[in-house]
Coordinates of C-alpha atoms in Angstrom, one line a residue:
Chain A
M266 CA 57.0 69.8 113.6
R267 CA 60.6 69.1 113.5
R268 CA 63.1 70.7 115.7
H269 CA 66.8 70.2 116.3
A270 CA 67.4 67.3 118.6
V271 CA 71.0 68.4 118.9
A272 CA 72.4 71.9 118.8
A273 CA 73.8 72.7 115.3
T274 CA 77.1 74.3 114.8
V275 CA 76.2 77.5 113.1
A276 CA 79.6 78.9 112.4
L277 CA 79.8 76.5 109.5
A278 CA 83.1 76.5 107.8
M279 CA 82.1 78.7 104.9
S280 CA 83.6 77.5 101.7
G281 CA 85.9 80.5 101.3
G282 CA 83.5 83.2 100.2
E283 CA 85.2 86.5 100.8
G284 CA 82.0 88.4 101.3
L285 CA 80.3 85.9 103.6
A286 CA 81.2 86.9 107.0
T287 CA 80.4 83.8 109.0
A288 CA 83.7 83.9 110.9
R289 CA 83.0 86.9 113.1
G290 CA 84.3 85.6 116.3
A291 CA 84.7 82.0 117.5
A292 CA 82.5 79.1 116.6
V293 CA 79.2 79.2 118.5
V294 CA 77.2 76.2 119.3
A295 CA 73.6 77.1 118.8
D296 CA 70.9 76.3 121.2
P297 CA 67.5 76.2 119.4
A298 CA 65.6 76.0 122.6
A299 CA 67.1 79.3 123.8
G300 CA 66.4 80.7 120.3
A301 CA 62.7 79.6 120.7
K302 CA 62.4 81.7 123.8
I303 CA 63.8 84.8 122.1
A304 CA 61.5 84.1 119.1
E305 CA 58.5 84.0 121.4
R306 CA 59.3 86.6 124.0
G307 CA 62.2 88.7 122.9
S308 CA 65.6 89.1 124.5
A309 CA 66.6 90.6 127.8
R310 CA 68.5 93.4 125.9
G311 CA 65.4 94.6 124.3
A312 CA 65.0 92.7 121.0
P313 CA 61.3 92.2 120.5
A314 CA 59.8 88.7 119.8
C315 CA 60.7 87.6 116.2
S316 CA 57.3 86.0 116.0
S317 CA 55.5 89.4 116.2
C318 CA 56.5 90.0 112.6
H319 CA 57.8 86.7 111.2
G320 CA 55.0 84.5 112.7
D321 CA 55.0 81.8 115.3
E322 CA 56.6 79.3 113.0
G323 CA 58.7 81.7 111.0
E324 CA 56.2 81.7 108.2
G325 CA 56.5 85.4 107.5
D326 CA 53.8 87.9 106.5
P327 CA 53.1 88.1 102.8
V328 CA 50.9 91.2 103.2
A329 CA 53.5 93.2 105.1
G330 CA 56.4 91.7 103.1
F331 CA 58.1 90.2 106.2
P332 CA 60.2 87.3 105.0
R333 CA 59.6 83.6 105.8
L334 CA 62.5 82.4 107.9
A335 CA 61.2 78.8 108.4
G336 CA 63.5 76.2 106.9
Q337 CA 66.2 78.7 105.9
V338 CA 69.7 77.4 106.6
A339 CA 70.9 78.8 110.0
A340 CA 74.2 80.0 108.8
F341 CA 72.4 82.1 106.2
L342 CA 70.2 83.6 108.8
V343 CA 73.1 84.4 111.1
H344 CA 74.8 86.2 108.2
Q345 CA 71.6 88.3 107.7
L346 CA 71.6 89.3 111.4
D347 CA 75.3 90.2 111.2
A348 CA 74.7 92.2 108.1
F349 CA 71.7 94.1 109.7
A350 CA 73.8 94.8 112.7
D351 CA 76.8 96.1 110.8
G352 CA 74.9 98.0 108.1
Q353 CA 75.8 95.9 105.1
R354 CA 72.1 95.3 104.9
P355 CA 70.5 98.6 105.9
N356 CA 67.1 98.2 107.5
P357 CA 65.8 100.6 110.1
V358 CA 63.6 97.9 111.7
M359 CA 66.1 95.0 111.8
A360 CA 69.3 97.0 112.5
P361 CA 68.5 97.7 116.2
I362 CA 67.0 94.3 116.7
A363 CA 70.0 92.5 115.3
A364 CA 72.4 94.8 117.3
A365 CA 70.5 93.8 120.5
L366 CA 71.3 90.1 119.9
T367 CA 74.6 88.7 120.9
P368 CA 76.4 86.4 118.5
Q369 CA 75.2 83.5 120.6
Q370 CA 71.6 84.7 120.4
R371 CA 71.8 85.2 116.7
A372 CA 72.9 81.6 116.3
D373 CA 70.2 80.4 118.7
V374 CA 67.3 82.1 116.9
S375 CA 68.7 81.1 113.5
A376 CA 68.8 77.4 114.5
H377 CA 65.3 77.8 115.9
F378 CA 63.9 79.0 112.6
E379 CA 65.9 76.6 110.5
A380 CA 64.2 73.7 112.2
F381 CA 60.7 74.7 111.1
Q382 CA 59.2 73.2 107.9
A383 CA 58.9 75.9 105.3
V384 CA 55.4 76.5 104.0
S385 CA 54.2 78.6 101.1
P386 CA 51.7 81.3 101.7
P387 CA 48.6 81.2 99.6
T388 CA 49.4 83.2 96.5
P389 CA 47.1 84.5 93.8
P390 CA 47.9 83.1 90.3
Q391 CA 50.0 85.4 88.2
P392 CA 48.8 86.7 84.8
A393 CA 49.9 84.3 82.1
Q394 CA 52.5 86.6 80.6
A395 CA 54.2 87.4 83.9
A396 CA 54.1 83.7 84.9
A397 CA 55.9 82.8 81.7
R398 CA 58.4 85.6 82.1
G399 CA 59.0 84.6 85.7
Y400 CA 59.5 81.0 84.9
A401 CA 61.9 81.8 82.0
L402 CA 64.1 83.9 84.3
A403 CA 64.0 81.3 87.0
A404 CA 64.7 78.3 84.8
Y405 CA 66.8 79.8 82.0
G406 CA 67.8 83.3 82.8
D407 CA 68.3 85.7 80.0
W408 CA 71.8 85.1 78.8
P409 CA 71.9 87.5 76.0
R410 CA 71.4 90.1 78.7
G411 CA 74.1 88.5 80.9
L412 CA 71.5 87.0 83.3
P413 CA 72.1 83.5 84.6
A414 CA 69.0 81.6 85.7
C415 CA 68.0 82.0 89.4
S416 CA 68.0 78.2 89.5
Q417 CA 71.7 78.0 88.6
C418 CA 72.6 79.2 92.1
H419 CA 69.5 78.7 94.2
G420 CA 68.8 75.1 93.0
L421 CA 66.4 73.8 90.3
K422 CA 63.4 74.3 92.5
G423 CA 64.7 77.3 94.4
E424 CA 65.3 75.2 97.4
G425 CA 68.6 76.8 98.3
V426 CA 72.2 75.7 98.1
G427 CA 74.5 75.8 101.1
A428 CA 74.7 78.8 103.4
A429 CA 75.2 81.4 100.7
F430 CA 72.2 80.8 98.4
P431 CA 68.9 80.9 100.3
M432 CA 65.7 79.0 99.7
I433 CA 63.5 81.3 97.5
S434 CA 60.7 79.0 96.5
G435 CA 57.6 79.9 98.4
Q436 CA 59.1 83.1 99.8
N437 CA 56.5 85.9 99.6
A438 CA 56.5 88.1 96.5
L439 CA 56.5 91.4 98.3
Y440 CA 59.7 90.5 100.1
I441 CA 61.5 89.1 97.1
E442 CA 60.6 92.2 95.1
S443 CA 61.8 94.6 97.8
Q444 CA 65.2 92.7 98.1
L445 CA 65.8 92.6 94.4
K446 CA 65.2 96.3 94.3
A447 CA 67.5 96.9 97.2
W448 CA 70.2 95.1 95.4
R449 CA 69.5 96.9 92.2
S450 CA 69.8 100.3 93.9
G451 CA 72.9 99.1 95.8
A452 CA 71.3 99.7 99.2
R453 CA 71.8 96.1 100.1
R454 CA 75.5 95.1 100.0
D455 CA 75.8 91.9 101.9
D456 CA 75.9 89.5 98.9
P457 CA 79.2 87.6 98.4
M458 CA 81.2 89.2 95.5
G459 CA 78.3 91.4 94.6
L460 CA 76.6 88.5 92.9
M461 CA 73.0 89.6 93.5
R462 CA 73.8 93.3 92.8
A463 CA 75.2 92.3 89.4
V464 CA 72.1 90.2 88.6
A465 CA 69.6 92.7 90.0
A466 CA 71.2 95.6 88.1
K467 CA 70.0 93.9 84.8
L468 CA 66.4 93.4 85.9
S469 CA 63.5 95.6 84.9
D470 CA 60.6 96.3 87.3
G471 CA 58.6 93.9 85.1
D472 CA 61.3 91.2 85.5
I473 CA 61.4 91.7 89.2
A474 CA 57.6 91.5 89.6
A475 CA 57.5 88.4 87.4
V476 CA 60.2 86.5 89.1
A477 CA 59.0 87.4 92.6
G478 CA 55.5 86.2 91.7
F479 CA 56.9 83.0 90.2
Y480 CA 58.9 82.0 93.3
A481 CA 56.1 83.1 95.7
G482 CA 53.8 80.7 93.9
A483 CA 56.4 77.9 93.4
A484 CA 55.8 74.8 95.4
V485 CA 58.1 75.0 98.4
W486 CA 60.9 72.5 98.7
A487 CA 59.3 69.7 100.6
G488 CA 62.4 68.0 102.1
Q489 CA 63.5 68.2 105.7
P490 CA 65.1 71.6 106.3
S491 CA 67.4 70.5 109.1
A492 CA 68.8 67.6 107.1
A493 CA 71.4 69.8 105.4
A494 CA 72.6 71.2 108.7
A495 CA 72.6 67.8 110.3
E496 CA 75.1 66.5 107.8
K497 CA 77.5 69.3 108.5
K498 CA 77.6 68.7 112.3
P499 CA 81.2 67.9 113.3
Chain B
M1354 CA 99.3 77.2 101.5
S1355 CA 101.1 75.7 98.6
A1356 CA 104.4 77.0 97.5
P1357 CA 104.4 79.2 94.4
V1358 CA 104.9 77.2 91.2
S1359 CA 105.7 79.1 88.1
T1360 CA 105.9 77.8 84.5
G1361 CA 109.6 78.1 85.1
S1362 CA 109.4 74.8 86.9
L1363 CA 107.8 73.2 83.9
A1364 CA 110.7 72.3 81.7
G1365 CA 110.7 73.6 78.2
L1366 CA 107.7 75.7 78.4
S1367 CA 109.1 79.2 78.2
V1368 CA 109.9 79.3 74.5
A1369 CA 106.5 77.7 73.7
L1370 CA 104.9 80.4 76.0
C1371 CA 106.2 83.2 73.8
L1372 CA 105.2 81.5 70.6
L1373 CA 101.7 80.9 71.9
A1374 CA 101.5 84.4 73.1
A1375 CA 102.0 85.7 69.6
A1376 CA 99.5 83.2 68.2
A1377 CA 96.9 83.9 70.8
A1378 CA 97.2 87.6 70.2
L1379 CA 96.2 87.1 66.6
A1380 CA 93.5 84.7 67.5
Q1381 CA 91.7 87.2 69.8
S1382 CA 88.9 88.6 67.6
P1383 CA 85.9 90.9 68.2
P1384 CA 83.4 89.1 70.3
A1385 CA 80.2 89.6 68.3
P1386 CA 78.7 86.2 67.4
S1387 CA 77.2 86.0 63.8
Y1388 CA 73.7 85.0 64.9
T1389 CA 71.4 84.3 67.7
P1390 CA 70.3 80.7 68.2
P1391 CA 66.5 80.2 68.2
A1392 CA 64.5 80.5 71.4
R1393 CA 63.2 77.4 73.2
S1394 CA 59.7 78.2 72.1
E1395 CA 60.6 77.8 68.5
V1396 CA 61.1 74.1 68.6
P1397 CA 58.7 72.8 65.9
D1398 CA 55.8 70.6 66.8
D1399 CA 56.7 67.6 64.7
A1400 CA 58.8 64.5 64.7
F1401 CA 62.0 66.6 64.4
G1402 CA 60.9 68.8 67.2
K1403 CA 60.3 65.7 69.3
L1404 CA 63.9 64.6 68.7
V1405 CA 65.1 68.2 69.5
K1406 CA 63.3 68.1 72.8
Q1407 CA 64.8 64.8 73.7
G1408 CA 68.2 66.2 72.8
E1409 CA 67.6 69.2 75.0
L1410 CA 66.6 66.9 77.9
I1411 CA 69.8 64.9 77.5
F1412 CA 71.7 68.2 77.4
L1413 CA 70.2 69.3 80.7
D1414 CA 70.0 66.1 82.7
T1415 CA 72.7 64.0 81.1
A1416 CA 73.3 61.3 83.6
A1417 CA 69.5 60.6 84.1
Q1418 CA 68.8 60.6 80.4
A1419 CA 71.9 58.7 79.1
P1420 CA 73.1 56.8 82.1
A1421 CA 75.0 54.2 80.1
F1422 CA 77.4 56.9 78.9
V1423 CA 77.9 59.2 81.8
G1424 CA 80.5 58.4 84.4
N1425 CA 80.5 61.6 86.5
R1426 CA 78.1 64.3 87.8
L1427 CA 78.5 66.9 85.1
R1428 CA 75.8 67.8 82.6
C1429 CA 76.3 69.0 79.0
A1430 CA 74.9 72.3 80.2
S1431 CA 77.5 72.6 83.0
C1432 CA 80.0 74.0 80.5
H1433 CA 77.8 74.8 77.4
L1434 CA 75.9 77.7 79.1
D1435 CA 72.4 78.8 78.3
D1436 CA 71.8 75.2 77.3
G1437 CA 74.3 75.3 74.4
R1438 CA 73.3 78.8 73.2
H1439 CA 75.7 81.1 74.9
P1440 CA 78.7 82.4 72.8
D1441 CA 82.0 81.9 74.6
S1442 CA 81.0 78.6 76.0
A1443 CA 81.2 76.4 73.0
P1444 CA 77.7 76.9 71.7
M1445 CA 76.2 73.8 70.0
G1446 CA 74.9 75.4 66.8
A1447 CA 78.3 76.8 65.9
A1448 CA 79.9 73.5 67.0
Y1449 CA 77.6 71.6 64.6
L1450 CA 78.5 73.9 61.7
A1451 CA 82.2 73.6 62.5
H1452 CA 82.2 69.9 61.8
P1453 CA 83.6 67.8 60.2
T1454 CA 86.8 69.3 61.3
R1455 CA 90.5 68.3 61.5
R1456 CA 91.5 67.4 65.0
G1457 CA 94.3 65.5 66.7
A1458 CA 97.8 64.6 65.8
E1459 CA 96.8 62.6 62.8
G1460 CA 94.7 65.4 61.4
E1461 CA 91.8 63.1 60.7
A1462 CA 88.4 64.5 59.9
V1463 CA 86.1 64.3 62.9
T1464 CA 82.4 64.4 62.4
F1465 CA 80.0 66.1 64.8
R1466 CA 78.7 62.7 66.1
R1467 CA 82.3 61.6 66.7
R1468 CA 82.9 64.7 68.6
V1469 CA 79.9 64.1 70.8
Q1470 CA 81.1 60.6 71.4
T1471 CA 84.4 62.1 72.6
C1472 CA 82.5 64.5 74.9
F1473 CA 80.9 61.4 76.6
L1474 CA 84.2 59.7 76.9
T1475 CA 86.2 62.7 78.3
S1476 CA 84.1 65.6 79.6
M1477 CA 81.5 63.2 81.0
N1478 CA 84.2 60.7 81.9
G1479 CA 82.0 57.9 80.6
A1480 CA 81.6 55.8 77.5
A1481 CA 81.0 56.7 73.9
P1482 CA 77.5 56.0 72.7
P1483 CA 77.8 53.6 69.7
A1484 CA 77.1 55.0 66.2
G1485 CA 73.4 55.3 65.7
D1486 CA 72.5 55.4 69.3
P1487 CA 69.3 57.4 69.9
A1488 CA 71.2 59.7 72.3
L1489 CA 73.6 60.8 69.6
E1490 CA 70.7 61.3 67.1
A1491 CA 68.8 63.4 69.7
L1492 CA 71.9 65.6 70.6
E1493 CA 72.6 66.1 66.9
A1494 CA 69.0 67.1 66.3
Y1495 CA 69.2 69.6 69.2
A1496 CA 72.4 71.1 67.7
I1497 CA 70.9 71.3 64.2
F1498 CA 67.9 73.1 65.7
L1499 CA 70.3 75.6 67.4
T1500 CA 71.9 76.4 64.0
R1501 CA 68.7 78.0 62.7
G1502 CA 69.4 81.5 61.5
A1503 CA 73.1 81.0 61.3
P1504 CA 74.8 82.4 58.2
V1505 CA 76.5 80.1 55.7
G1506 CA 80.3 80.0 56.3
L1507 CA 80.3 80.4 60.1
K1508 CA 83.8 81.0 61.5
A1509 CA 85.5 81.5 64.8
P1510 CA 84.8 83.1 67.2
D1511 CA 81.4 81.5 66.9
H1512 CA 82.4 78.1 68.1
G1513 CA 84.6 76.9 71.0
Y1514 CA 86.1 79.5 73.3
R1515 CA 87.6 82.9 72.6
R1516 CA 91.2 82.4 73.6
L1517 CA 93.0 84.8 75.9
N1518 CA 96.4 86.1 75.3
A1519 CA 98.9 83.8 76.9
P1520 CA 100.3 84.8 80.3
G1521 CA 103.9 85.5 81.0
V1522 CA 104.2 83.4 84.1
L1523 CA 101.6 81.2 85.8
D1524 CA 101.4 81.3 89.6
R1525 CA 99.6 78.4 91.2
A1526 CA 99.5 80.1 94.7
A1527 CA 97.9 83.1 93.1
G1528 CA 95.5 80.8 91.3
K1529 CA 94.6 79.1 94.6
A1530 CA 93.9 82.5 96.1
V1531 CA 91.6 83.4 93.3
Y1532 CA 89.9 80.0 93.6
E1533 CA 89.4 80.4 97.3
G1534 CA 88.2 84.0 97.0
K1535 CA 85.9 83.7 94.0
C1536 CA 85.2 80.1 93.0
A1537 CA 84.9 78.2 96.3
L1538 CA 81.7 79.9 97.4
C1539 CA 79.9 77.8 94.7
H1540 CA 82.3 75.0 93.7
G1541 CA 83.6 74.3 97.3
L1542 CA 87.1 74.6 98.7
D1543 CA 87.6 71.0 97.7
G1544 CA 86.4 71.6 94.1
Q1545 CA 83.7 69.0 94.4
G1546 CA 80.8 71.3 93.6
Q1547 CA 77.7 71.8 95.7
E1548 CA 74.3 70.2 95.8
A1549 CA 70.9 71.8 96.4
R1550 CA 69.0 70.7 99.5
D1551 CA 67.2 68.0 97.5
G1552 CA 70.6 66.4 96.5
Q1553 CA 70.5 67.7 92.9
L1554 CA 73.8 69.0 91.8
T1555 CA 73.8 72.7 91.4
F1556 CA 77.5 73.6 91.0
P1557 CA 79.6 71.2 89.1
P1558 CA 82.7 69.4 90.5
L1559 CA 85.9 70.9 88.9
W1560 CA 88.3 68.0 89.7
G1561 CA 88.3 64.6 91.3
P1562 CA 86.4 61.5 90.3
Q1563 CA 83.1 63.3 89.6
S1564 CA 84.6 65.8 87.1
Y1565 CA 85.9 65.7 83.5
N1566 CA 88.9 63.5 82.9
W1567 CA 92.4 64.3 81.5
G1568 CA 91.2 63.8 77.9
A1569 CA 88.6 66.6 78.1
A1570 CA 89.1 70.0 76.3
M1571 CA 88.5 71.7 79.6
A1572 CA 91.5 69.9 81.1
Q1573 CA 93.7 72.1 78.9
A1574 CA 94.2 75.4 80.7
P1575 CA 93.7 77.7 77.6
N1576 CA 90.1 76.4 77.3
A1577 CA 89.5 76.7 81.0
A1578 CA 91.0 80.2 81.2
A1579 CA 88.9 81.4 78.3
F1580 CA 85.7 79.8 79.7
I1581 CA 86.4 81.2 83.2
K1582 CA 87.2 84.7 82.0
A1583 CA 84.1 84.9 79.8
N1584 CA 81.6 83.3 82.1
M1585 CA 82.7 83.0 85.8
P1586 CA 81.5 83.7 88.4
L1587 CA 78.0 83.4 87.0
G1588 CA 76.6 86.9 86.5
L1589 CA 80.0 88.5 86.7
A1590 CA 81.3 87.7 83.2
N1591 CA 84.7 89.2 82.4
A1592 CA 85.2 90.4 86.0
L1593 CA 88.4 88.5 86.4
S1594 CA 91.6 89.8 84.9
D1595 CA 93.2 87.6 82.2
E1596 CA 96.0 86.9 84.7
E1597 CA 93.5 85.8 87.4
A1598 CA 91.7 83.6 84.8
W1599 CA 94.9 82.0 83.7
N1600 CA 96.2 81.4 87.2
V1601 CA 92.9 79.9 88.5
A1602 CA 92.7 77.7 85.3
Y1603 CA 96.2 76.6 86.1
Y1604 CA 95.2 75.8 89.7
I1605 CA 92.1 73.8 88.6
D1606 CA 93.8 72.0 85.7
T1607 CA 96.7 70.8 87.8
Q1608 CA 94.4 68.9 90.2
E1609 CA 93.9 65.2 90.0
R1610 CA 91.2 63.9 87.8
P1611 CA 90.3 60.6 86.1
Q1612 CA 92.7 59.2 83.6
D1613 CA 92.8 60.1 79.9
P1614 CA 90.8 57.3 78.0
R1615 CA 93.7 57.2 75.6
F1616 CA 96.1 56.2 78.4
N1617 CA 98.4 53.4 77.2
G1618 CA 100.0 52.5 80.4
S1619 CA 102.7 55.2 80.4
V1620 CA 102.0 58.7 81.4
A1621 CA 105.1 60.0 79.6
E1622 CA 104.1 58.3 76.3
T1623 CA 100.5 59.4 76.7
R1624 CA 101.7 63.0 77.2
R1625 CA 103.9 62.8 74.1
A1626 CA 101.1 61.4 72.0
H1627 CA 98.2 63.5 73.2
H1628 CA 99.2 66.3 75.5
D1629 CA 102.4 67.8 74.2
F1630 CA 101.0 71.3 74.1
P1631 CA 101.7 74.5 76.1
F1632 CA 99.4 74.8 79.1
D1633 CA 98.5 71.1 79.0
F1634 CA 99.9 69.9 82.3
Y1635 CA 99.1 66.2 82.0
G1636 CA 102.3 64.2 82.7
L1637 CA 104.1 67.2 84.2
T1638 CA 105.3 67.3 87.7
V1639 CA 103.5 70.0 89.8
E1640 CA 104.2 70.3 93.5
G1641 CA 106.0 67.1 93.6
A1642 CA 103.3 65.0 91.9
T1643 CA 103.2 63.8 88.3
L1644 CA 99.8 64.7 87.0
G1645 CA 98.1 61.6 85.6
A1646 CA 100.4 59.1 87.4
A1647 CA 97.9 58.4 90.2
S1648 CA 94.7 59.0 88.3
L1649 CA 91.7 56.7 88.7
P1650 CA 90.9 54.8 85.5
S1651 CA 88.6 56.7 83.1
G1652 CA 84.9 55.8 82.8
G1653 CA 83.7 56.5 86.4
A1654 CA 80.3 55.1 87.0
T1655 CA 80.1 53.5 83.5
R1656 CA 83.0 51.1 84.3
K1657 CA 81.8 47.5 84.8

């Protein structure tokens, strides 16, 4: 398995997104080895081991709907932890955990999980109609309803683009579904410019189930997850 | 931060501004398009359908499918949203029906194929496919397919972009602020777009060597402002005010980009011949630089 040979700079210069709070405090140089310890054993300030829910390799738990973290860009993961801690992303489980991690520790665990190869959980095939609907939304959107395609921001294969648009291919369906619903209801507010809230507001329950199922079953992006971060090292 | 630049610094524009404001006010029509182009699933299963599918492929993955004619990293679908179906982003069915049309200073009739050749030359900063080239035939078939269901006698606003009322003053610093706050997340602070993690381009470059050149329709701010207002950011159509759309279009279309293919060696003469319109900034001096004076030659990757 691939890990970072060199610590990645996590406080990536975000390309100006007003809603993406990567610049909370000074740049932190992440230490994935320190992150690995927290992921396996928890932190001194009481954060439990990440692996207890997200799995030893950040693979997530499709049955419980805990997200896969493996291979996700570290700056994106840091942003999620920040958003849990400050309530932009309300979550009774993650809020106290994120709050118990220092900015350095958030960067460390994020770099740790970025370095894992993302894998897809085994996913039962979707009914044909839902599969077609999910594919259509992913590839083409539904422009007469003002819906751009998922792939227009998350990449053709849902592999993720930069620090703001996460990898969604191979993410578990239960998690994708819960997040789309959280954006639709406005409970989740950490998306830059409200982009996901605007999209989710136009999705029906059927749309959400179809697109979540589609991406859960989509072949995961098979590149090297740390390559993107490596290029951005100063 | 750049110093504020208003149209006041662009000689001779203020009178034209007022005239254009009046014209644009008349041009702004109700948005409803006259028809809905056919769904992807309606492509017929015959020889025509095969050509349509090839056209669609070129539309979506232009450089890979028509490499001899594409000099940058844009795709047809970068600007013609919903793969050429979406109103307010120059939908292809309506474009087909709008041709032949008069265009340019000479007022000559321009056929649809000729217009597509111009797209390759300017928006794609490449080379025009020769008459009869399979790429032209396929793109034409795709556009014809997208006319299905259209009423006879299609008029604006079905094709092109729905123009915004002209602004009083353009403010480049305000445009930069809009860009950095609302566009850079996807297109990058440097305007060079963003790739997905497999290296495929997801967000198109808006200026520089990989974007459209000075001859493209999008290089004229009225088109860019209209497109931006109606479509950007993705999923947030019409979220920008007209003023924001104009200012950010001004910011984008006063950046350096490849030369106009009609360039004759003199920026001033090329401006007089092809760019002497309000809100066309080619050849004007903005923040100390004359736009077009230092441009790379047009043609990008298609240059020998």
